[in-house]
CSV table of C-alpha atoms and ligand atoms in Angstrom, one decimal:
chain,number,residue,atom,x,y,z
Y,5,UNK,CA,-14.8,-83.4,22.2
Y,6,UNK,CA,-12.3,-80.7,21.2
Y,7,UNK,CA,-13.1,-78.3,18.6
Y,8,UNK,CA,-12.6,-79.1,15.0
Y,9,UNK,CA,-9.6,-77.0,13.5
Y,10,UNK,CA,-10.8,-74.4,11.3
Y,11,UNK,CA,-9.3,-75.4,7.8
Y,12,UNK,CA,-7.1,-73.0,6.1
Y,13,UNK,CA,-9.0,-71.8,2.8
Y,14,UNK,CA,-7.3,-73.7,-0.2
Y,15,UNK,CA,-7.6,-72.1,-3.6
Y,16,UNK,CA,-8.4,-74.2,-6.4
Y,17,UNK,CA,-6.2,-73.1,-8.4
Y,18,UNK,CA,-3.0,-70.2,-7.5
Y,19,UNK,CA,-4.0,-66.8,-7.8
Y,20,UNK,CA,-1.7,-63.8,-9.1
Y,21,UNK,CA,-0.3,-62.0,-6.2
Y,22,UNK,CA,-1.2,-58.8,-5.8
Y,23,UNK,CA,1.0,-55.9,-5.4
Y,24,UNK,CA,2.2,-55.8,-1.6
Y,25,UNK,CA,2.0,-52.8,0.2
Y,26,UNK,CA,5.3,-52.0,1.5
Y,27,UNK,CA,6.0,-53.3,4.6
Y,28,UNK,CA,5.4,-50.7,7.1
Y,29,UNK,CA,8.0,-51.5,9.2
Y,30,UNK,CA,10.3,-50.8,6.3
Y,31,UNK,CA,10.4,-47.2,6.5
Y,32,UNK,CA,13.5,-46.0,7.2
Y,33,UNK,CA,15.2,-42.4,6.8
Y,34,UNK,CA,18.6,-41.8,6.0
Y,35,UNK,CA,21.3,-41.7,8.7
Y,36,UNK,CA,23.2,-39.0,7.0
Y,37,UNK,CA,24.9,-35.7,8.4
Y,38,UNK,CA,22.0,-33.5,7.5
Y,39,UNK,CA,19.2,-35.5,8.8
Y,40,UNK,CA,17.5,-35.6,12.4
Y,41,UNK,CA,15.3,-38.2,13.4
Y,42,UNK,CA,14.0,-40.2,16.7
Y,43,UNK,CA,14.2,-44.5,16.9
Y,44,UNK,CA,12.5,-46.6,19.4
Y,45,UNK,CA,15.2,-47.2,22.2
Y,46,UNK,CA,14.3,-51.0,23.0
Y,47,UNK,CA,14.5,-51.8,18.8
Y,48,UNK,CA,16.0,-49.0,16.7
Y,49,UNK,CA,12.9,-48.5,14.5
Y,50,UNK,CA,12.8,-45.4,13.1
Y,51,UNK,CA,9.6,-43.4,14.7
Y,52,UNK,CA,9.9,-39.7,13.5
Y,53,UNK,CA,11.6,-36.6,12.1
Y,54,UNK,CA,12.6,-33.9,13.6
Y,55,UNK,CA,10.6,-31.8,11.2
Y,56,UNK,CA,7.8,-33.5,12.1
Y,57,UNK,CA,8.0,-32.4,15.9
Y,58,UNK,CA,6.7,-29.6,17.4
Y,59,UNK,CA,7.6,-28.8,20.5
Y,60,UNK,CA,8.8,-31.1,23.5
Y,61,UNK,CA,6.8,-31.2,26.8
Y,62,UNK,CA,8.7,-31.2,30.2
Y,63,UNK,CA,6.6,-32.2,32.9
Y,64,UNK,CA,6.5,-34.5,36.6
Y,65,UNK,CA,4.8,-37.2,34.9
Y,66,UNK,CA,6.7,-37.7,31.5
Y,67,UNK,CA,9.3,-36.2,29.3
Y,68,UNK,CA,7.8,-36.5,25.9
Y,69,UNK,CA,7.6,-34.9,22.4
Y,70,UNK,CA,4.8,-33.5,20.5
Y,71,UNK,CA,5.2,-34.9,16.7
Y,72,UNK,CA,2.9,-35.4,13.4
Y,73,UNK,CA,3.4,-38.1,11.3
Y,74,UNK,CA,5.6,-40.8,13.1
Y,75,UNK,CA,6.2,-44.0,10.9
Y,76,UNK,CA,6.3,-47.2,12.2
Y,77,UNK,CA,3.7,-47.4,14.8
Y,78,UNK,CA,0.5,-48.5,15.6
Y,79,UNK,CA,-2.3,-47.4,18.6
Y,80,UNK,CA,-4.6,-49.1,20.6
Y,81,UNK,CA,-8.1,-48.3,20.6
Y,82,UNK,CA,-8.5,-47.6,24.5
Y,83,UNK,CA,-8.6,-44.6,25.5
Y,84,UNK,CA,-6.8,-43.7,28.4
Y,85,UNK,CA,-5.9,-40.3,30.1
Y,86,UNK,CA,-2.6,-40.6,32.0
Y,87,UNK,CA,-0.6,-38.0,30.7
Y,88,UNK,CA,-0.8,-34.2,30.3
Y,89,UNK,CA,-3.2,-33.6,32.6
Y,90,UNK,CA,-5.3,-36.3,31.6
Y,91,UNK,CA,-6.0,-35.3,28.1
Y,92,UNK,CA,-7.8,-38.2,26.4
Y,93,UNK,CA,-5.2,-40.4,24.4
Y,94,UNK,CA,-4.6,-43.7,23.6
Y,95,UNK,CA,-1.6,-45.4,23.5
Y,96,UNK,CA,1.1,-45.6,20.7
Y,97,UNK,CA,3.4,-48.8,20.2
Y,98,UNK,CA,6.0,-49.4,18.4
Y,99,UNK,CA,5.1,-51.8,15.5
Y,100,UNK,CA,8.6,-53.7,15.4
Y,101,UNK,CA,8.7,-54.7,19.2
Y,102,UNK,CA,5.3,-53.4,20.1
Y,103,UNK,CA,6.9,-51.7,23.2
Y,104,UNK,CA,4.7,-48.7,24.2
Y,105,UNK,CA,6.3,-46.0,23.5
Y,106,UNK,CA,4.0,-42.8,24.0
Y,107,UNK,CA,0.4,-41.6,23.4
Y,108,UNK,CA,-2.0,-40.4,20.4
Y,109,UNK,CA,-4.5,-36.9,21.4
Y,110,UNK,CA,-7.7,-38.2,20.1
Y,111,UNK,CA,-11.1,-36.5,20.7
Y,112,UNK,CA,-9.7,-33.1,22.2
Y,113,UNK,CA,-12.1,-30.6,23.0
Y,114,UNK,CA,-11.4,-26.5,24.1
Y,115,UNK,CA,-10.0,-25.3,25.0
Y,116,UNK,CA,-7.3,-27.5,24.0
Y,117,UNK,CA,-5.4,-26.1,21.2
Y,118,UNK,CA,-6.5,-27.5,17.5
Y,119,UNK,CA,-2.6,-28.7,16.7
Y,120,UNK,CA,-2.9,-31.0,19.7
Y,121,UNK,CA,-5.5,-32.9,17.5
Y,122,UNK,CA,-3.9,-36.6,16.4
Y,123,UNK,CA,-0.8,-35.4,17.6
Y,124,UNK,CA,1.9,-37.4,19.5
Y,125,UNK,CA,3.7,-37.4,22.6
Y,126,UNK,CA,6.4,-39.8,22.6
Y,127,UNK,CA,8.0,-40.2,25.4
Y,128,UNK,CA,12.1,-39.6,25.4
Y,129,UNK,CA,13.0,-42.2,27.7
Y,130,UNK,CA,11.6,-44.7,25.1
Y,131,UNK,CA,14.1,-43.0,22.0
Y,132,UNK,CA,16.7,-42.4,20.6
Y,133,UNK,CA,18.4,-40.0,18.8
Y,134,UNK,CA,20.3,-39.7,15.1
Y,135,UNK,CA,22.0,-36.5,15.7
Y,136,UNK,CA,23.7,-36.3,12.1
Y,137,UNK,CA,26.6,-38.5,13.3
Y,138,UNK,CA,25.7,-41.5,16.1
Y,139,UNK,CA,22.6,-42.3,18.1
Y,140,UNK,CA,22.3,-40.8,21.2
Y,141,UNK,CA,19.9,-40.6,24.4
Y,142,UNK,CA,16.9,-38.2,23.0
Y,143,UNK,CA,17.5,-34.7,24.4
Y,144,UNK,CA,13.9,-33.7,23.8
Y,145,UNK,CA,12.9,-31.7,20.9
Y,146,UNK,CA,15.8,-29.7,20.0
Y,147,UNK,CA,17.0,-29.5,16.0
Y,148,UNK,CA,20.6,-28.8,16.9
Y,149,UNK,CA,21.5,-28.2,13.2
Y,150,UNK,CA,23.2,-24.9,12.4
Y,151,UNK,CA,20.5,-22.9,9.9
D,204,ZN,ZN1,10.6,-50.9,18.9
């Protein structure tokens, strides 16, 4: 005998809708001249400022950069520890196409440095790049704005 469907809950009568959050996926930053930002290269989400990166990471097992605050994504709970000599991480998705895209530093210890703490790597083969006036291949973590 197959299981019964579970019935949707039906309200008696409508309730007033709350106030939605924004959508998360909505966040989007300006494509202008002055601005600087990384997308996810399999859906053009936008992922991160440049102000928000700190440095980018060069290495045999990934080309990545180090960033606070990205928009737009989401991480699993498993920890894994594939990159950066194994540093314990989990893994960061974009939320539009849930492609992986790079990892989250969770649970560091010394004598890993304290800014590494919920930072980012995202890796540049997975972005792109608004540099001011198209998208391009991300070079890495380079603000290539005159000061
Ligand atoms: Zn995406």
């Amino acid at each position: 005998m197959a299981e019964p469907e579970p019935k949707p809950e039906v309200e008696a009568e409508p309730q007033p809708q709350p106030e939605l959050e924004p959508d998360p996926i909505s966040v989007r930053y300006e494509m202008n001249a002055q601005s600087r930002f990384f997308l996810c290269r399999f859906c053009g989400n936008h992922v991160v400022t440049m102000d928000n990166c700190i440095v980018g990471v060069e290495g045999t097992d990934v080309n990545g950069i180090i960033c606070r605050n990205p928009v737009n994504v989401e991480h699993d709970d498993t920890m894994s520890r594939s990159f950066l000599n194994r540093l314990p991480a989990v893994n960061v998705r974009c939320n539009a196409c849930n492609k992986y895209i790079g990892e989250k530093f969770v649970g560091l210890t010394p004598p890993c440095p304290r800014v590494m703490e919920g930072s980012y790597l995202l890796h540049t083969d997975r972005m792109l790049y608004w540099n001011g006036t198209q998208l391009r291949y991300a070079p890495g973590a380079y603000d290539d704005r005159t000061p």
